[in-house]
mmCIF file of C-alpha atoms in Angstrom:
data_model
loop_
_atom_site.group_PDB
_atom_site.id
_atom_site.type_symbol
_atom_site.label_atom_id
_atom_site.label_comp_id
_atom_site.label_asym_id
_atom_site.label_seq_id
_atom_site.Cartn_x
_atom_site.Cartn_y
_atom_site.Cartn_z
ATOM 1 C CA MET A 76 28.437 -5.976 -13.515
ATOM 2 C CA LYS A 77 29.742 -7.043 -9.941
ATOM 3 C CA VAL A 78 28.145 -9.943 -8.422
ATOM 4 C CA ILE A 79 28.535 -10.361 -4.359
ATOM 5 C CA LYS A 80 27.774 -14.241 -3.379
ATOM 6 C CA THR A 81 26.252 -14.299 0.082
ATOM 7 C CA ASN A 82 26.236 -16.970 3.088
ATOM 8 C CA ILE A 83 23.603 -19.030 1.208
ATOM 9 C CA ASP A 84 24.147 -20.687 -1.877
ATOM 10 C CA GLY A 85 22.471 -19.200 -4.820
ATOM 11 C CA LEU A 86 21.645 -15.716 -3.423
ATOM 12 C CA LEU A 87 23.028 -13.066 -5.482
ATOM 13 C CA ILE A 88 23.993 -9.762 -4.861
ATOM 14 C CA ILE A 89 24.275 -7.976 -8.169
ATOM 15 C CA GLU A 90 25.517 -4.366 -8.835
ATOM 16 C CA PRO A 91 24.854 -3.304 -12.346
ATOM 17 C CA GLU A 92 27.492 -1.163 -14.315
ATOM 18 C CA VAL A 93 25.936 2.292 -14.362
ATOM 19 C CA PHE A 94 26.867 4.967 -17.219
ATOM 20 C CA GLY A 95 26.390 8.261 -15.545
ATOM 21 C CA ASP A 96 27.439 11.855 -16.679
ATOM 22 C CA GLU A 97 26.154 15.516 -15.931
ATOM 23 C CA ARG A 98 22.711 14.633 -17.733
ATOM 24 C CA GLY A 99 21.820 11.399 -15.270
ATOM 25 C CA TYR A 100 22.623 7.482 -16.031
ATOM 26 C CA PHE A 101 21.975 4.702 -17.638
ATOM 27 C CA TYR A 102 22.255 0.941 -16.731
ATOM 28 C CA GLU A 103 20.760 -2.462 -18.113
ATOM 29 C CA MET A 104 18.474 -3.804 -15.172
ATOM 30 C CA TYR A 105 18.279 -7.111 -17.301
ATOM 31 C CA GLN A 106 19.788 -9.031 -19.986
ATOM 32 C CA ALA A 107 18.751 -12.818 -20.589
ATOM 33 C CA GLU A 108 22.236 -13.831 -21.635
ATOM 34 C CA ARG A 109 24.096 -11.667 -19.069
ATOM 35 C CA TYR A 110 22.126 -13.084 -16.113
ATOM 36 C CA LYS A 111 22.305 -16.777 -17.698
ATOM 37 C CA SER A 112 26.124 -16.381 -17.732
ATOM 38 C CA LEU A 113 25.884 -16.014 -13.916
ATOM 39 C CA GLY A 114 23.988 -19.057 -13.170
ATOM 40 C CA ILE A 115 20.485 -17.370 -13.228
ATOM 41 C CA LEU A 116 18.855 -20.025 -15.571
ATOM 42 C CA GLU A 117 15.356 -19.303 -14.536
ATOM 43 C CA ASN A 118 12.778 -17.668 -17.119
ATOM 44 C CA PHE A 119 11.313 -14.379 -15.591
ATOM 45 C CA ILE A 120 7.624 -14.285 -16.342
ATOM 46 C CA GLN A 121 5.735 -11.728 -14.451
ATOM 47 C CA ASP A 122 7.052 -8.297 -13.363
ATOM 48 C CA ASN A 123 5.423 -6.887 -10.067
ATOM 49 C CA ARG A 124 5.844 -3.211 -8.504
ATOM 50 C CA SER A 125 4.796 -2.209 -5.357
ATOM 51 C CA SER A 126 5.152 1.354 -3.544
ATOM 52 C CA SER A 127 5.289 1.495 0.094
ATOM 53 C CA SER A 128 5.782 4.220 3.132
ATOM 54 C CA ARG A 129 8.158 4.160 5.935
ATOM 55 C CA GLY A 130 7.690 1.463 8.493
ATOM 56 C CA VAL A 131 5.853 -0.830 6.038
ATOM 57 C CA LEU A 132 6.979 -4.641 6.433
ATOM 58 C CA ARG A 133 5.848 -7.170 3.689
ATOM 59 C CA GLY A 134 6.490 -10.518 4.403
ATOM 60 C CA LEU A 135 7.733 -13.342 4.735
ATOM 61 C CA HIS A 136 5.946 -14.834 2.103
ATOM 62 C CA PHE A 137 6.400 -17.790 -0.367
ATOM 63 C CA GLN A 138 4.436 -20.205 -2.283
ATOM 64 C CA LYS A 139 4.083 -23.749 -0.941
ATOM 65 C CA THR A 140 4.555 -25.731 -4.037
ATOM 66 C CA LYS A 141 4.711 -23.144 -6.993
ATOM 67 C CA SER A 142 7.913 -21.539 -5.904
ATOM 68 C CA GLN A 143 8.758 -18.260 -6.951
ATOM 69 C CA GLY A 144 12.658 -17.006 -7.950
ATOM 70 C CA LYS A 145 12.862 -13.019 -7.749
ATOM 71 C CA LEU A 146 15.049 -10.561 -9.281
ATOM 72 C CA VAL A 147 14.346 -7.541 -6.836
ATOM 73 C CA THR A 148 15.655 -3.875 -6.894
ATOM 74 C CA VAL A 149 14.437 -0.733 -5.453
ATOM 75 C CA THR A 150 13.666 2.251 -8.063
ATOM 76 C CA SER A 151 13.131 4.699 -5.221
ATOM 77 C CA GLY A 152 13.786 4.928 -1.869
ATOM 78 C CA GLU A 153 15.616 2.345 0.679
ATOM 79 C CA VAL A 154 14.512 -0.837 1.663
ATOM 80 C CA PHE A 155 15.850 -3.696 3.990
ATOM 81 C CA ASP A 156 15.530 -6.925 2.111
ATOM 82 C CA VAL A 157 15.370 -10.584 3.737
ATOM 83 C CA ALA A 158 15.605 -14.068 1.812
ATOM 84 C CA VAL A 159 14.787 -17.116 4.165
ATOM 85 C CA ASP A 160 16.307 -20.277 2.631
ATOM 86 C CA LEU A 161 13.018 -23.098 2.817
ATOM 87 C CA ARG A 162 14.841 -25.646 0.499
ATOM 88 C CA PRO A 163 14.310 -28.788 2.182
ATOM 89 C CA ASN A 164 17.774 -30.334 1.229
ATOM 90 C CA SER A 165 20.115 -27.119 1.883
ATOM 91 C CA GLU A 166 22.663 -26.840 4.159
ATOM 92 C CA THR A 167 21.117 -23.327 5.170
ATOM 93 C CA PHE A 168 17.562 -24.678 5.612
ATOM 94 C CA GLY A 169 16.022 -22.067 7.866
ATOM 95 C CA LYS A 170 18.920 -19.483 7.562
ATOM 96 C CA HIS A 171 18.491 -16.263 6.134
ATOM 97 C CA CYS A 172 20.481 -13.514 4.241
ATOM 98 C CA THR A 173 19.764 -9.591 4.179
ATOM 99 C CA VAL A 174 20.532 -6.819 1.769
ATOM 100 C CA LEU A 175 19.915 -3.109 1.748
ATOM 101 C CA LEU A 176 18.582 -2.040 -1.222
ATOM 102 C CA THR A 177 18.424 1.454 -2.252
ATOM 103 C CA ALA A 178 17.605 3.900 -5.136
ATOM 104 C CA GLU A 179 21.002 5.129 -5.084
ATOM 105 C CA ASN A 180 22.949 1.630 -4.917
ATOM 106 C CA LYS A 181 21.046 0.274 -7.882
ATOM 107 C CA ARG A 182 21.814 -3.076 -6.225
ATOM 108 C CA GLN A 183 19.630 -6.076 -7.159
ATOM 109 C CA PHE A 184 18.768 -9.124 -4.997
ATOM 110 C CA TYR A 185 18.378 -12.547 -7.015
ATOM 111 C CA ILE A 186 16.415 -15.025 -4.847
ATOM 112 C CA PRO A 187 15.951 -18.129 -6.199
ATOM 113 C CA PRO A 188 12.608 -20.591 -6.138
ATOM 114 C CA GLY A 189 12.630 -22.076 -2.464
ATOM 115 C CA PHE A 190 12.869 -18.806 -0.453
ATOM 116 C CA ALA A 191 10.837 -16.850 1.591
ATOM 117 C CA HIS A 192 11.011 -13.157 1.105
ATOM 118 C CA GLY A 193 10.271 -9.822 2.818
ATOM 119 C CA PHE A 194 11.464 -6.466 3.304
ATOM 120 C CA CYS A 195 10.732 -3.288 5.451
ATOM 121 C CA VAL A 196 10.890 0.249 4.102
ATOM 122 C CA LEU A 197 13.271 2.744 5.747
ATOM 123 C CA SER A 198 12.797 5.880 3.445
ATOM 124 C CA GLU A 199 9.992 8.186 3.602
ATOM 125 C CA LYS A 200 8.678 5.895 0.704
ATOM 126 C CA ALA A 201 9.893 3.181 -1.299
ATOM 127 C CA ASP A 202 9.265 1.823 -4.889
ATOM 128 C CA PHE A 203 9.875 -2.072 -5.152
ATOM 129 C CA GLN A 204 10.285 -3.871 -8.438
ATOM 130 C CA TYR A 205 10.680 -7.595 -9.084
ATOM 131 C CA LYS A 206 10.598 -10.040 -11.947
ATOM 132 C CA CYS A 207 9.451 -13.492 -10.776
ATOM 133 C CA THR A 208 9.921 -17.057 -12.132
ATOM 134 C CA ASP A 209 6.204 -18.263 -11.556
ATOM 135 C CA TYR A 210 2.839 -16.472 -11.655
ATOM 136 C CA TYR A 211 1.485 -15.385 -8.031
ATOM 137 C CA ASP A 212 -1.126 -18.063 -6.912
ATOM 138 C CA PRO A 213 -2.884 -16.669 -3.906
ATOM 139 C CA SER A 214 -4.374 -20.345 -3.097
ATOM 140 C CA ASP A 215 -0.573 -21.397 -2.867
ATOM 141 C CA GLU A 216 0.745 -18.664 -0.844
ATOM 142 C CA SER A 217 1.946 -19.215 2.646
ATOM 143 C CA GLY A 218 4.324 -17.144 5.001
ATOM 144 C CA ILE A 219 6.215 -16.923 8.285
ATOM 145 C CA ILE A 220 5.921 -14.442 11.134
ATOM 146 C CA TRP A 221 8.214 -11.317 10.361
ATOM 147 C CA ASN A 222 9.721 -11.688 13.884
ATOM 148 C CA ASP A 223 10.349 -15.264 14.344
ATOM 149 C CA CYS A 224 12.738 -15.807 17.133
ATOM 150 C CA GLU A 225 13.874 -18.567 15.610
ATOM 151 C CA LEU A 226 14.840 -17.438 12.443
ATOM 152 C CA GLY A 227 16.653 -14.316 14.403
ATOM 153 C CA ILE A 228 16.313 -11.697 11.500
ATOM 154 C CA GLU A 229 17.640 -8.581 13.011
ATOM 155 C CA TRP A 230 15.027 -6.190 11.661
ATOM 156 C CA PRO A 231 16.235 -2.295 11.642
ATOM 157 C CA ILE A 232 12.623 -1.521 12.889
ATOM 158 C CA SER A 233 10.831 -2.815 16.172
ATOM 159 C CA TYR A 234 7.216 -1.861 15.398
ATOM 160 C CA PRO A 235 6.203 -2.027 11.670
ATOM 161 C CA ILE A 236 3.213 -1.450 9.856
ATOM 162 C CA LEU A 237 1.913 -4.718 8.612
ATOM 163 C CA SER A 238 -1.129 -6.146 6.787
ATOM 164 C CA GLN A 239 -3.740 -8.314 8.675
ATOM 165 C CA LYS A 240 -2.407 -11.377 6.812
ATOM 166 C CA ASP A 241 0.997 -10.608 7.487
ATOM 167 C CA LEU A 242 0.127 -10.139 11.366
ATOM 168 C CA CYS A 243 -1.125 -13.541 11.713
ATOM 169 C CA GLN A 244 1.417 -15.609 10.080
ATOM 170 C CA PRO A 245 2.714 -18.939 11.465
ATOM 171 C CA LYS A 246 6.155 -19.478 13.404
ATOM 172 C CA PHE A 247 8.990 -21.372 11.259
ATOM 173 C CA SER A 248 8.377 -24.092 13.936
ATOM 174 C CA ASP A 249 5.018 -24.493 13.037
ATOM 175 C CA ILE A 250 5.395 -25.006 9.445
ATOM 176 C CA LYS A 251 9.041 -26.401 9.395
ATOM 177 C CA GLU A 252 7.334 -30.318 9.039
ATOM 178 C CA MET A 253 5.077 -29.140 6.096
ATOM 179 C CA LEU A 254 8.374 -27.399 4.186
ATOM 180 C CA LEU A 255 10.191 -30.350 4.649
ATOM 181 C CA ASN A 256 7.598 -32.459 3.122
ATOM 182 C CA THR A 257 6.229 -30.534 0.432
ATOM 183 C CA LYS A 258 7.231 -31.406 -3.189
ATOM 184 C CA ARG A 259 8.156 -27.934 -5.004
ATOM 185 C CA ASP A 260 7.825 -27.870 -8.729
ATOM 186 C CA LYS A 261 10.899 -25.916 -9.137
#
């Protein structure tokens, strides 16, 4: 397995070792001890899967006090994945990292607790799978508008398909003070 460190401490791109032949391929998507050796110490307690069409953008989502770490991958299709650092004491607070996740490259993106997360679908359809370190709590959810100028994310899409919720997310500047003053449980 190959691990690629990113420009933000804690964010990792993982390329699993894939064993293939004329029959197809096999690889371990997750093995607790191996991932602990990479410094991923959290326990994953919930697995989620979504399917989306070309042009769908989901995010940028986070939980205010019950921060979720995530290990994300694409099992079908291609997505542009984004993590934004919301850790108040981080030198990279408000900075982001992007990665292209595809069924072909089988990359995983480890996003520790304390980040907003989002992705947009570049293929006709994409199936997205992620492991979470805490349960989803709708009363604790929040987000940031996807095209916030202050974040400067260069999305590969100009007119995404968004949920009503994602159309109305606040700007980073409108929630920055809350983020800096929120006690997170992770």
